[in-house]
Amino acid sequence: MGTTIVRRWMLRAAAVSTAVSAVVLHAGGSGALAAEPIRIGAVLSVTGSAAFLGDPEAKTLKIYVDEINRKGGLLGRPVQLVLYDDGGDANKARTFATRLVGDNKVIAMVGGTGTGTTLAMMPVFEEAEIPFVSLAGGIEIVEPARPFVFKTPHTDKTACQKVFEDMKLRGFTKIALISGTDGFGKSMRNQCLKVTGDYGISILADESYGPADADMTPQLNKIKNTAGVQAVLNPGFGQGPAIVTRNYAQLGISLPFYQSHGVASKSFIELAGSAAEGVRLPAPALLVADKLAPEDKQKAVVSEYKKTYETATGQPVSTFGGYAFDGIQLLVKAIERAKSVDPRAIRDELEATRDYVGVTGIYTMAPNDHLGLGAESFRMLEIKGGEWVPAAQPR
Amino acid sequence: MMLAAAFTSRRGTLLLLVAVMLLVPLVAPSSFYLRVAALVWIFALAALGLTIVMGYAGQVSLGHAGFLGIGAYAVAIGPRHLALDPLLSLALGALLCGLVAYLVGKPILKLKGYYLAIATLGFGLIVALVLASESAVTGGPDGMPVARLSLFGWRVTGALTWYWVTAGALLLGALLALNVEASPTGRALRALHDSEIAAAGAGVDVASKKLAAFVIGAVYAGIAGALLALMNGLITPETAGFMHSIELVAMVIIGGLGSVTGAVVGAAFLVVLPQALTSLQEYEQAVLGLLIMVFMIFLPSGIVPTLRRLVLERAS
């Protein structure tokens, strides 16, 4: 009797698993298309703690691959996006990378949401000699430049350069830093210290605060009482910079105040309230898409992306999706120029990218520069009346 | 008869494992399949450790990935900051896991039932937190690179090489676990699994046997973590994360509590299935969860014990 019950259970389990594998097979076999599709791989953190980055990236890639296919494909062939979700886990990302290379036979790859997952996948693509355009921020992805690895997001260094450029134009050479000790704040502080010399800037005070601190008045008081400081910069991410901004106003410090691209979100303005008035920050053009001057080179592509993404998803556009837009466009343009799907030829054309006007900035790559973005990819914004506006040009 | 032997004798289990290990490279069409198989061997090794803790001694550990993380970071930090040989770092990492398990286990294993689960849960969370925040040493949330392993001047790289290295490690681990099972310690552990009071009454030193199981299980996980880090060449704090701890527990339970083959089957189930389900895209997680539920409802004692019962009934 026991056996029959077990057998019946086994049969039922078998039925369920057959049904499941039928679904798998059905979903796997995409519609029959005339020509052999060009396969482009993507491994993104669509779920997990980095989902707020990976989700808009995945949506953007799907929207634009569909668009390419609607317009007749690439080199007369349809494009197939092979997308995997690593859930933010570097080990899973590495497995999917080997799968893309060994099993799916992709000719190029866009993706890698985080720096950790990108670093885990890089050796796979370097070894297979397949171009890999990462969407992660870390500067170690492209420094030193590896033959097959590229990336689209600007780095902390670019943000520092933009801020220092603005300071130099306004004649500020003696400044104070107050940075968060979290990953973002620390990394940006280090990058900033490396480039101060290029702009003749000296740091008179270098304060820091923990990611969970609720009051930064002691550090700010120290800066206030340091003689000769002309401007203050706050590299930080999350709620820390909002508290610093509020304390800054409470102490009545009248020095010009610079925030980083880490606070380029509406929630910063909400948290800091009226204290955010007059704060300057470097940010991508996408944030002020509707306020760009008509002659602005990026205006057309930025508004087009914003419109397409917002109509297709019904969600507000984010800079992270913009990284994916630039990644797929850079790749598609390289394939068109190469007139071939040979990974080596695509790599050569990616490296030869000149003046590609994207959502994030204007890219010009070089053998030792696989990012290709300068400080001009950031706009200096100022917060006025609870909104971002392009900062007035200093003279 | 052969099948029955695979389930009942130690030699049968090992022979079955060796046969599968020899077969996989012959049928694997690309290095991707070898990598997935190598991951199965690595996670099976960690699950084996947990089998000794949960299956033999009956103690629930919800922080076992913490030891995975300690072992992994040992082979990353040793060569980088202390100029140690990777192989020596692996041994020291395993030793450290054993030591930490001893220090943590001594007070924790006095607790019973849910308290032990919560205490080990806390331990795992602390390890993951330290690894993510001590960025000067561990590289922070983005992780850190791991130096390549070289044995006597021979660099260990390539999917097939790692397949054999991990398969060898698992085989060794399985051999040891089977011997522990059959040793007086194994019998004592099973006795206290069934009833601690009865075991104590029969003269088993309950506290020290539980501690021994916990230490052995931690060393297994540490070595598995080190192999994972060396194979990937990069390690991130998620390795020690809570989700990995749960995954290990799920492997042990789905495969079959207390069985060496069960740990391997459970690891294979949870490593291979997500790869097979990727074409479902956003439904992947839901179907994975559903399949686990289906298996737990229809095979409550796990895959291997159920199969074993069926095979033995047929043979008799």
XYZ file of C-alpha atoms in Angstrom:
711
model
C 0.000 0.000 0.000
C 2.808 2.384 0.906
C 4.425 1.681 -2.438
C 1.343 2.494 -4.499
C 0.984 5.860 -2.804
C 4.640 6.633 -3.386
C 4.300 5.538 -7.013
C 1.280 7.726 -7.524
C 3.222 10.636 -6.047
C 6.148 9.933 -8.295
C 3.826 9.885 -11.321
C 2.322 13.191 -10.313
C 5.771 14.725 -9.808
C 6.811 13.405 -13.197
C 3.720 14.936 -14.810
C 4.512 18.318 -13.264
C 8.118 18.253 -14.406
C 7.116 17.234 -17.956
C 4.700 20.149 -18.072
C 7.455 22.476 -16.875
C 9.995 21.259 -19.421
C 7.399 21.671 -22.185
C 7.057 25.327 -21.148
C 10.843 25.675 -21.176
C 11.131 24.258 -24.684
C 8.321 26.409 -25.953
C 9.804 29.616 -24.492
C 13.250 28.683 -25.747
C 12.321 28.250 -29.381
C 11.745 31.794 -30.607
C 9.894 32.450 -33.836
C 11.410 31.178 -37.060
C 13.264 34.022 -38.755
C 14.695 33.967 -42.228
C 18.353 34.666 -41.473
C 20.480 33.333 -38.618
C 20.110 35.949 -35.855
C 23.014 38.013 -34.499
C 23.236 37.105 -30.824
C 24.097 39.820 -28.307
C 24.471 38.783 -24.692
C 23.535 40.641 -21.496
C 23.982 39.698 -17.843
C 22.214 42.215 -15.587
C 21.181 42.416 -11.924
C 17.457 42.642 -12.682
C 16.592 41.332 -9.211
C 18.399 41.660 -5.873
C 19.747 44.751 -4.144
C 20.971 46.357 -7.391
C 17.595 45.919 -9.140
C 17.018 49.686 -9.248
C 20.004 49.785 -11.632
C 19.499 46.510 -13.501
C 15.766 46.800 -14.154
C 15.865 50.011 -16.270
C 18.943 48.622 -18.044
C 17.149 45.395 -19.031
C 14.035 47.317 -20.164
C 16.136 49.692 -22.267
C 17.992 46.853 -23.998
C 14.724 45.057 -24.822
C 13.080 48.234 -26.176
C 15.982 49.047 -28.495
C 16.657 45.504 -29.722
C 12.953 45.312 -30.646
C 13.281 48.627 -32.443
C 16.309 47.418 -34.427
C 14.398 44.314 -35.505
C 11.346 46.375 -36.488
C 13.574 48.456 -38.731
C 14.898 45.368 -40.534
C 17.637 44.208 -38.216
C 21.382 44.608 -38.382
C 23.379 43.811 -41.561
C 20.136 42.324 -42.863
C 19.920 39.868 -39.978
C 17.641 39.934 -36.931
C 19.193 40.659 -33.536
C 18.572 38.302 -30.639
C 19.170 39.544 -27.097
C 20.214 36.726 -24.750
C 19.551 38.206 -21.318
C 20.325 36.597 -17.962
C 19.607 37.884 -14.451
C 22.503 37.395 -12.018
C 20.589 38.738 -8.999
C 23.689 40.775 -8.098
C 25.707 37.607 -7.403
C 29.217 37.675 -8.927
C 29.469 33.879 -9.010
C 26.200 33.569 -10.963
C 27.299 36.352 -13.309
C 30.496 34.426 -14.044
C 28.483 31.262 -14.828
C 26.163 33.152 -17.181
C 29.183 34.732 -18.863
C 30.621 31.283 -19.655
C 27.184 30.256 -20.865
C 26.951 33.240 -23.247
C 30.413 32.488 -24.624
C 30.390 28.694 -24.663
C 26.755 27.863 -25.271
C 24.896 30.813 -26.782
C 27.809 31.855 -29.017
C 27.196 35.577 -28.634
C 29.336 37.934 -30.711
C 29.319 40.741 -28.133
C 28.012 41.545 -24.698
C 26.348 44.556 -23.055
C 25.931 44.445 -19.320
C 27.362 43.792 -15.993
C 25.281 46.077 -13.741
C 27.699 46.296 -10.820
C 31.454 46.645 -10.595
C 31.714 43.322 -8.729
C 29.773 41.309 -11.323
C 31.675 43.028 -14.150
C 35.058 42.205 -12.615
C 33.946 38.579 -12.240
C 32.938 38.331 -15.911
C 35.830 40.243 -17.511
C 38.316 37.318 -17.678
C 35.760 35.162 -19.548
C 35.370 37.695 -22.357
C 39.052 38.596 -22.444
C 39.927 34.923 -22.888
C 37.246 34.308 -25.524
C 38.176 37.604 -27.290
C 34.581 38.851 -27.381
C 33.825 42.553 -26.859
C 32.224 43.371 -23.499
C 30.578 46.763 -22.868
C 30.010 47.093 -19.108
C 27.369 49.332 -17.499
C 29.149 49.595 -14.115
C 30.782 52.631 -12.531
C 34.103 51.341 -11.165
C 37.195 52.914 -12.720
C 39.181 49.661 -12.343
C 37.133 48.200 -15.229
C 38.910 50.373 -17.786
C 42.083 51.352 -15.908
C 44.317 49.779 -17.093
C 42.550 49.344 -20.457
C 42.028 45.700 -21.451
C 41.654 44.901 -25.164
C 38.058 43.618 -25.116
C 36.493 45.476 -22.166
C 34.686 48.825 -22.572
C 32.232 50.725 -20.398
C 29.671 53.516 -20.739
C 29.020 55.140 -17.310
C 31.201 58.043 -16.280
C 33.470 57.505 -13.285
C 33.890 59.383 -10.011
C 37.061 60.853 -11.477
C 35.080 62.525 -14.273
C 32.730 64.015 -11.654
C 35.691 65.394 -9.650
C 37.160 66.897 -12.817
C 33.855 68.605 -13.629
C 33.572 70.094 -10.130
C 37.195 71.256 -10.073
C 36.842 72.758 -13.562
C 33.901 74.806 -12.348
C 35.759 75.854 -9.183
C 38.799 76.911 -11.178
C 36.680 79.032 -13.527
C 35.146 80.768 -10.524
C 38.567 81.305 -8.973
C 38.271 78.896 -6.000
C 41.604 77.171 -5.355
C 41.466 76.526 -1.601
C 38.664 74.128 -0.731
C 37.400 71.807 1.997
C 36.188 68.210 1.578
C 33.597 66.460 3.708
C 33.080 62.893 2.498
C 31.079 59.819 3.483
C 33.048 56.740 4.547
C 30.774 54.436 2.508
C 32.058 52.869 -0.729
C 30.898 55.717 -2.954
C 32.199 58.556 -0.769
C 35.545 56.894 -0.177
C 36.121 56.056 -3.838
C 35.200 59.543 -5.011
C 37.362 61.220 -2.348
C 40.376 59.164 -3.508
C 39.722 59.978 -7.168
C 39.341 63.684 -6.330
C 42.622 63.785 -4.377
C 44.384 62.310 -7.430
C 43.329 65.123 -9.784
C 43.536 68.210 -7.523
C 46.992 68.987 -8.942
C 45.642 69.296 -12.501
C 43.480 72.231 -11.427
C 45.859 73.879 -8.942
C 43.474 73.134 -6.098
C 44.607 72.577 -2.528
C 42.552 70.874 0.185
C 42.640 72.878 3.429
C 40.294 70.620 5.397
C 39.460 66.945 4.808
C 36.568 65.773 7.021
C 34.535 62.557 6.946
C 31.342 61.079 8.394
C 29.901 57.544 8.748
C 27.044 56.331 6.544
C 24.617 56.191 9.488
C 25.589 59.511 11.170
C 22.680 61.813 11.918
C 24.547 65.061 12.636
C 27.596 66.528 10.871
C 27.767 69.929 12.580
C 31.109 69.230 14.365
C 32.876 68.479 11.061
C 31.214 71.450 9.348
C 32.120 73.759 12.255
C 35.735 72.747 11.795
C 35.520 73.641 8.121
C 33.770 76.924 8.974
C 36.612 77.827 11.315
C 39.369 76.929 8.837
C 40.731 80.202 7.473
C 40.989 80.655 3.713
C 38.468 78.024 2.530
C 36.697 79.280 -0.614
C 34.339 76.376 -1.410
C 33.204 73.024 0.031
C 32.718 69.672 -1.774
C 30.706 66.743 -0.347
C 31.350 63.397 -2.060
C 28.597 61.101 -0.770
C 25.612 58.902 -1.535
C 22.283 58.238 0.159
C 20.922 60.366 3.024
C 24.313 61.572 4.360
C 24.665 64.458 1.880
C 21.119 65.644 2.660
C 22.009 65.909 6.363
C 25.275 67.681 5.536
C 23.322 70.137 3.385
C 20.817 70.850 6.159
C 23.562 71.302 8.781
C 25.423 73.556 6.330
C 22.424 75.872 6.160
C 21.800 75.701 9.933
C 25.367 76.835 10.627
C 24.887 79.680 8.166
C 27.975 78.829 6.139
C 27.925 81.143 3.144
C 30.673 79.476 1.075
C 29.670 77.957 -2.300
C 28.616 74.336 -1.720
C 29.197 71.476 -4.213
C 27.546 68.067 -4.047
C 28.457 65.026 -6.162
C 26.522 63.133 -8.873
C 25.623 60.714 -6.035
C 22.715 62.994 -5.051
C 21.318 63.507 -8.564
C 17.893 62.251 -7.531
C 14.645 63.951 -6.511
C 14.805 62.390 -3.055
C 17.861 64.519 -2.203
C 15.942 67.737 -2.873
C 13.014 66.428 -0.815
C 15.254 65.431 2.129
C 17.371 68.586 2.175
C 14.391 70.917 1.611
C 15.097 74.629 1.331
C 18.716 74.069 2.452
C 19.385 72.606 -1.006
C 18.851 76.019 -2.640
C 21.958 77.143 -4.509
C 23.784 73.806 -4.133
C 25.754 72.918 -7.282
C 26.317 69.403 -8.545
C 27.630 67.621 -11.644
C 24.940 65.496 -13.328
C 24.205 63.902 -16.701
C 22.185 65.822 -19.292
C 19.263 63.385 -18.903
C 18.272 65.060 -15.601
C 17.576 68.350 -17.353
C 16.386 66.893 -20.671
C 13.617 69.473 -21.118
C 15.799 72.425 -20.041
C 18.671 71.837 -22.484
C 19.375 74.637 -24.947
C 18.029 73.934 -28.475
C 21.566 74.035 -29.937
C 22.796 71.479 -27.376
C 24.368 68.507 -29.184
C 22.825 65.955 -26.802
C 19.341 67.510 -26.789
C 17.879 65.380 -29.601
C 19.150 61.989 -28.405
C 18.355 62.677 -24.729
C 14.750 63.779 -25.372
C 14.219 60.907 -27.810
C 15.409 58.317 -25.256
C 13.336 59.879 -22.469
C 10.207 59.823 -24.649
C 10.735 56.255 -25.910
C 11.479 54.808 -22.468
C 8.658 56.605 -20.684
C 6.045 55.646 -23.323
C 7.165 52.012 -23.407
C 7.415 51.426 -19.650
C 5.236 54.109 -18.084
C 8.034 54.773 -15.595
C 10.287 57.822 -15.242
C 13.607 57.585 -17.062
C 16.824 57.038 -15.071
C 20.507 57.591 -15.835
C 21.128 53.828 -15.417
C 18.880 52.986 -18.368
C 20.825 55.634 -20.269
C 24.050 53.669 -19.731
C 22.399 50.643 -21.372
C 21.118 52.801 -24.258
C 24.658 54.017 -24.940
C 26.054 50.502 -24.566
C 23.770 48.953 -27.185
C 24.059 51.937 -29.554
C 27.880 51.960 -29.390
C 27.869 48.267 -30.178
C 25.312 48.483 -33.014
C 27.224 51.352 -34.622
C 30.487 49.400 -34.345
C 28.873 46.350 -36.011
C 27.478 48.549 -38.804
C 30.903 50.105 -39.428
C 32.655 46.735 -39.256
C 30.093 45.274 -41.725
C 30.801 41.966 -40.030
C 29.965 40.013 -36.898
C 33.546 38.994 -36.254
C 34.184 39.856 -32.585
C 37.694 41.136 -33.320
C 36.459 43.489 -36.045
C 33.705 44.759 -33.729
C 36.275 45.358 -30.998
C 38.459 47.384 -33.369
C 35.484 49.519 -34.404
C 34.386 50.049 -30.778
C 37.838 51.362 -30.005
C 37.652 53.601 -33.088
C 34.399 55.252 -31.868
C 34.570 59.012 -32.593
C 32.110 61.665 -31.432
C 29.207 59.303 -30.764
C 26.555 61.515 -29.191
C 24.818 59.448 -26.524
C 22.498 59.936 -23.569
C 25.334 59.905 -21.024
C 27.746 62.045 -23.012
C 29.800 62.288 -26.171
C 32.119 59.289 -26.571
C 35.502 59.248 -28.282
C 37.430 56.049 -27.523
C 41.143 55.375 -27.876
C 43.372 52.319 -27.364
C 44.147 53.464 -23.807
C 40.693 54.970 -23.148
C 37.860 52.430 -23.258
C 35.379 54.828 -21.643
C 35.831 57.775 -23.924
C 33.945 60.315 -21.797
C 35.444 63.607 -20.703
C 34.319 66.026 -18.006
C 31.958 67.630 -20.568
C 29.663 64.580 -20.175
C 28.577 66.140 -16.890
C 26.484 69.290 -16.669
C 26.949 71.662 -13.769
C 23.498 72.020 -12.264
C 22.202 74.296 -9.560
C 19.178 73.677 -7.384
C 16.706 76.565 -7.686
C 13.154 76.499 -6.324
C 13.362 72.743 -5.722
C 14.359 72.054 -9.355
C 17.596 71.424 -11.203
C 18.645 74.162 -13.576
C 21.848 74.409 -15.592
C 24.252 76.539 -13.516
C 25.091 79.953 -14.908
C 28.373 79.960 -16.830
C 31.105 81.478 -14.690
C 33.201 84.151 -16.252
C 21.592 -5.255 -7.485
C 24.240 -2.748 -8.590
C 21.779 0.049 -7.892
C 20.990 -1.327 -4.487
C 24.701 -1.499 -3.668
C 25.112 2.162 -4.620
C 22.627 3.057 -1.917
C 23.704 0.717 0.812
C 27.474 0.310 0.802
C 30.164 2.926 1.193
C 32.093 1.585 -1.773
C 28.922 1.586 -3.903
C 28.264 5.271 -3.185
C 31.839 6.238 -4.056
C 31.839 4.152 -7.251
C 28.601 5.768 -8.393
C 30.109 9.233 -7.751
C 33.305 8.365 -9.643
C 31.292 6.987 -12.569
C 29.278 10.213 -12.857
C 32.453 12.311 -12.554
C 34.107 10.375 -15.407
C 31.000 10.539 -17.576
C 30.274 14.296 -17.441
C 33.359 15.542 -19.398
C 32.607 12.992 -22.142
C 29.121 14.374 -22.777
C 29.634 18.083 -21.932
C 29.365 20.056 -25.215
C 31.130 23.227 -23.946
C 33.136 24.628 -21.063
C 29.935 26.137 -19.676
C 28.676 22.645 -18.732
C 32.007 21.826 -17.110
C 31.800 25.008 -15.057
C 28.265 24.192 -13.902
C 29.428 20.680 -12.972
C 32.426 22.101 -11.080
C 30.027 24.401 -9.186
C 27.922 21.351 -8.325
C 31.013 19.612 -6.879
C 31.978 22.724 -4.869
C 28.508 23.291 -3.421
C 28.137 19.560 -2.807
C 31.306 19.746 -0.687
C 29.826 22.594 1.362
C 26.494 20.735 1.601
C 28.369 17.636 2.787
C 29.743 19.692 5.676
C 26.235 20.783 6.509
C 25.037 17.173 6.204
C 27.422 16.268 9.021
C 26.016 19.105 11.160
C 22.331 18.711 10.257
C 21.980 15.146 9.030
C 24.300 13.328 11.408
C 24.146 15.524 14.512
C 20.688 17.029 13.946
C 21.793 20.622 14.572
C 20.321 23.374 12.349
C 22.829 25.912 11.051
C 21.478 28.931 9.177
C 24.881 30.613 8.889
C 26.942 28.026 7.094
C 27.741 30.348 4.178
C 29.684 32.397 6.752
C 32.325 29.635 6.722
C 32.167 29.586 2.917
C 33.049 33.292 3.074
C 35.880 32.844 5.592
C 37.486 30.124 3.468
C 37.050 32.170 0.288
C 38.514 35.365 1.711
C 41.419 33.438 3.238
C 42.742 32.543 -0.234
C 42.102 36.126 -1.386
C 43.674 37.946 1.583
C 46.547 35.527 2.301
C 48.463 35.945 -0.987
C 47.555 39.633 -1.363
C 48.216 41.132 2.068
C 50.437 38.556 3.756
C 52.400 37.234 0.741
C 51.363 33.658 1.555
C 51.166 30.808 -0.961
C 47.527 30.243 -2.120
C 47.645 26.583 -1.108
C 48.962 27.466 2.356
C 46.238 30.143 2.596
C 43.648 27.474 1.772
C 44.921 25.263 4.591
C 45.084 28.199 7.024
C 41.582 29.277 5.965
C 40.210 25.794 6.658
C 42.002 25.815 10.010
C 40.575 29.240 10.794
C 37.071 27.977 9.947
C 37.546 25.094 12.365
C 38.839 27.437 15.063
C 36.038 29.967 14.588
C 33.485 27.133 14.601
C 34.996 25.873 17.853
C 34.890 29.300 19.527
C 31.421 30.126 18.217
C 30.070 26.601 18.652
C 31.151 26.121 22.248
C 28.608 28.538 23.716
C 26.052 28.257 20.864
C 25.761 24.463 20.872
C 24.556 24.556 24.467
C 21.390 26.105 23.020
C 18.702 23.843 21.616
C 16.315 23.987 18.674
C 15.357 27.422 17.366
C 17.896 29.254 19.529
C 20.759 27.499 17.758
C 19.284 28.340 14.341
C 18.985 32.015 15.294
C 22.492 32.132 16.789
C 24.080 30.646 13.635
C 21.938 32.987 11.530
C 23.470 35.902 13.447
C 26.956 34.506 12.949
C 26.482 34.305 9.153
C 25.125 37.863 8.988
C 28.084 39.198 10.991
C 30.616 37.540 8.669
C 28.877 38.961 5.566
C 28.719 42.416 7.199
C 32.406 42.437 8.158
C 33.446 41.290 4.667
C 31.360 44.048 3.040
C 32.454 46.885 5.316
C 36.168 46.261 5.979
C 36.975 47.529 2.509
C 40.642 48.273 3.265
C 41.275 44.529 3.620
C 38.399 42.880 1.734
C 37.767 45.356 -1.095
C 34.246 46.115 0.210
C 30.993 45.264 -1.595
C 32.710 45.016 -5.014
C 34.879 42.187 -3.734
C 38.548 41.490 -4.353
C 40.607 39.578 -6.922
C 42.066 36.190 -5.999
C 45.574 35.179 -7.098
C 45.766 32.165 -9.410
C 46.532 28.835 -7.816
C 49.717 27.110 -8.931
C 50.812 23.639 -7.883
C 54.541 22.912 -8.222
C 54.957 25.527 -10.936
C 51.837 24.396 -12.842
C 49.131 27.085 -13.113
C 45.653 25.796 -12.412
C 43.379 27.375 -15.059
C 40.749 26.269 -17.542
C 37.305 24.753 -17.067
C 38.395 21.127 -17.447
C 41.274 21.479 -14.957
C 38.976 23.004 -12.373
C 36.438 20.295 -13.066
C 38.959 17.633 -12.011
C 40.323 19.645 -9.053
C 36.827 20.161 -7.618
C 35.765 16.587 -8.412
C 38.834 15.288 -6.574
C 38.128 17.501 -3.561
C 34.516 16.300 -3.410
C 35.552 12.661 -3.690
C 37.975 13.088 -0.804
C 35.291 14.894 1.203
C 32.742 12.154 0.482
C 35.199 9.446 1.511
C 35.852 11.203 4.827
C 32.155 11.848 5.450
C 31.292 8.185 4.779
C 33.999 7.125 7.211
C 32.755 9.544 9.847
C 29.267 8.098 9.372
C 30.538 4.601 10.069
C 32.854 5.563 12.959
C 31.945 5.504 16.659
C 31.584 9.309 16.447
C 29.081 8.865 13.594
C 27.068 6.389 15.630
C 27.162 8.711 18.630
C 26.004 11.614 16.433
C 23.086 9.604 15.062
C 22.158 8.573 18.576
C 21.991 12.184 19.733
C 20.103 13.103 16.542
C 17.360 10.670 17.548
C 17.266 11.632 21.212
C 19.778 13.719 23.117
C 18.560 12.426 26.484
C 18.808 8.788 25.413
C 22.266 9.406 23.924
C 23.479 11.084 27.111
C 22.008 8.202 29.075
C 23.983 5.762 26.926
C 27.201 7.575 27.793
C 27.616 9.837 24.741
C 29.343 13.154 25.505
C 26.594 15.140 23.777
C 28.173 18.616 23.907
C 31.602 17.594 22.615
C 30.170 15.405 19.811
C 27.920 18.231 18.623
C 30.883 20.587 18.691
C 32.995 18.101 16.708
C 30.303 17.862 14.015
C 30.038 21.652 13.817
C 33.833 22.064 13.484
C 34.097 19.384 10.754
C 31.156 20.930 8.884
C 32.816 24.362 9.035
C 36.114 23.028 7.634
C 34.227 21.456 4.704
C 32.504 24.768 3.936
C 35.789 26.665 4.272
C 37.530 24.467 1.723
C 34.541 24.721 -0.631
C 34.660 28.523 -0.323
C 38.393 28.564 -1.056
C 37.903 26.441 -4.189
C 35.089 28.727 -5.358
C 37.276 31.815 -4.908
C 40.286 30.240 -6.642
C 38.177 29.026 -9.570
C 36.444 32.397 -10.105
C 39.533 34.542 -9.523
C 37.296 37.063 -7.730
C 35.289 36.961 -4.545
C 32.442 39.190 -3.292
C 30.785 39.358 0.151
C 27.533 37.801 -1.174
C 29.334 34.450 -0.965
C 28.833 34.618 2.797
C 25.310 36.016 2.453
C 22.135 34.783 4.064
C 20.691 33.532 0.763
C 23.646 31.211 0.301
C 23.182 29.803 3.814
C 19.551 29.072 3.014
C 20.557 27.543 -0.316
C 22.920 25.144 1.477
C 20.191 24.114 3.919
C 17.805 23.599 0.979
C 20.381 21.416 -0.791
C 20.746 19.167 2.239
C 16.987 18.845 2.763
C 15.984 18.383 -0.903
C 18.721 15.807 -1.495
C 17.899 13.918 1.664
C 18.942 14.680 5.216
C 21.918 12.691 6.455
C 22.947 11.073 3.193
C 26.219 11.766 1.352
C 24.630 11.098 -2.052
C 21.759 13.323 -0.958
C 24.075 16.298 -0.469
C 25.461 15.855 -3.995
C 22.010 15.414 -5.550
C 20.655 18.424 -3.624
C 23.571 20.589 -4.777
C 23.074 19.444 -8.374
C 19.365 20.237 -8.116
C 19.865 23.829 -6.924
C 22.851 24.645 -9.161
C 21.525 23.154 -12.408
C 17.833 24.016 -12.123
C 18.224 27.856 -12.233
C 20.294 27.406 -15.413
C 17.593 25.205 -16.952
C 14.841 27.676 -16.075
C 16.406 30.891 -17.458
C 14.178 30.873 -20.532
C 11.196 31.477 -18.241
C 12.725 34.891 -17.477
C 10.652 36.732 -14.847
C 8.815 33.515 -13.880
C 12.090 31.738 -13.137
C 12.078 32.407 -9.379
C 8.405 31.488 -9.054
C 8.818 28.175 -10.904
C 11.985 27.375 -8.938
C 10.098 27.953 -5.685
C 7.163 25.904 -6.937
C 9.415 22.985 -7.923
C 11.054 22.997 -4.480
C 7.583 22.931 -2.899
C 6.476 20.082 -5.178
C 9.549 18.059 -4.257
C 9.062 18.709 -0.550
C 5.381 17.757 -0.680
C 5.829 14.575 -2.716
C 9.266 13.525 -1.460
C 9.295 14.827 2.133
C 12.322 12.776 3.147
C 14.356 14.042 0.200
C 15.233 12.689 -3.235
C 17.882 10.129 -2.278
C 16.162 8.427 0.697
C 12.965 8.073 -1.357
C 14.864 6.547 -4.277
C 16.741 4.290 -1.886
C 13.478 2.985 -0.427
C 12.034 2.335 -3.884
C 15.157 0.528 -5.104
C 15.484 -1.607 -1.965
C 11.795 -2.534 -2.047
C 12.127 -3.608 -5.664
C 15.303 -5.591 -4.953
C 13.824 -7.536 -2.057
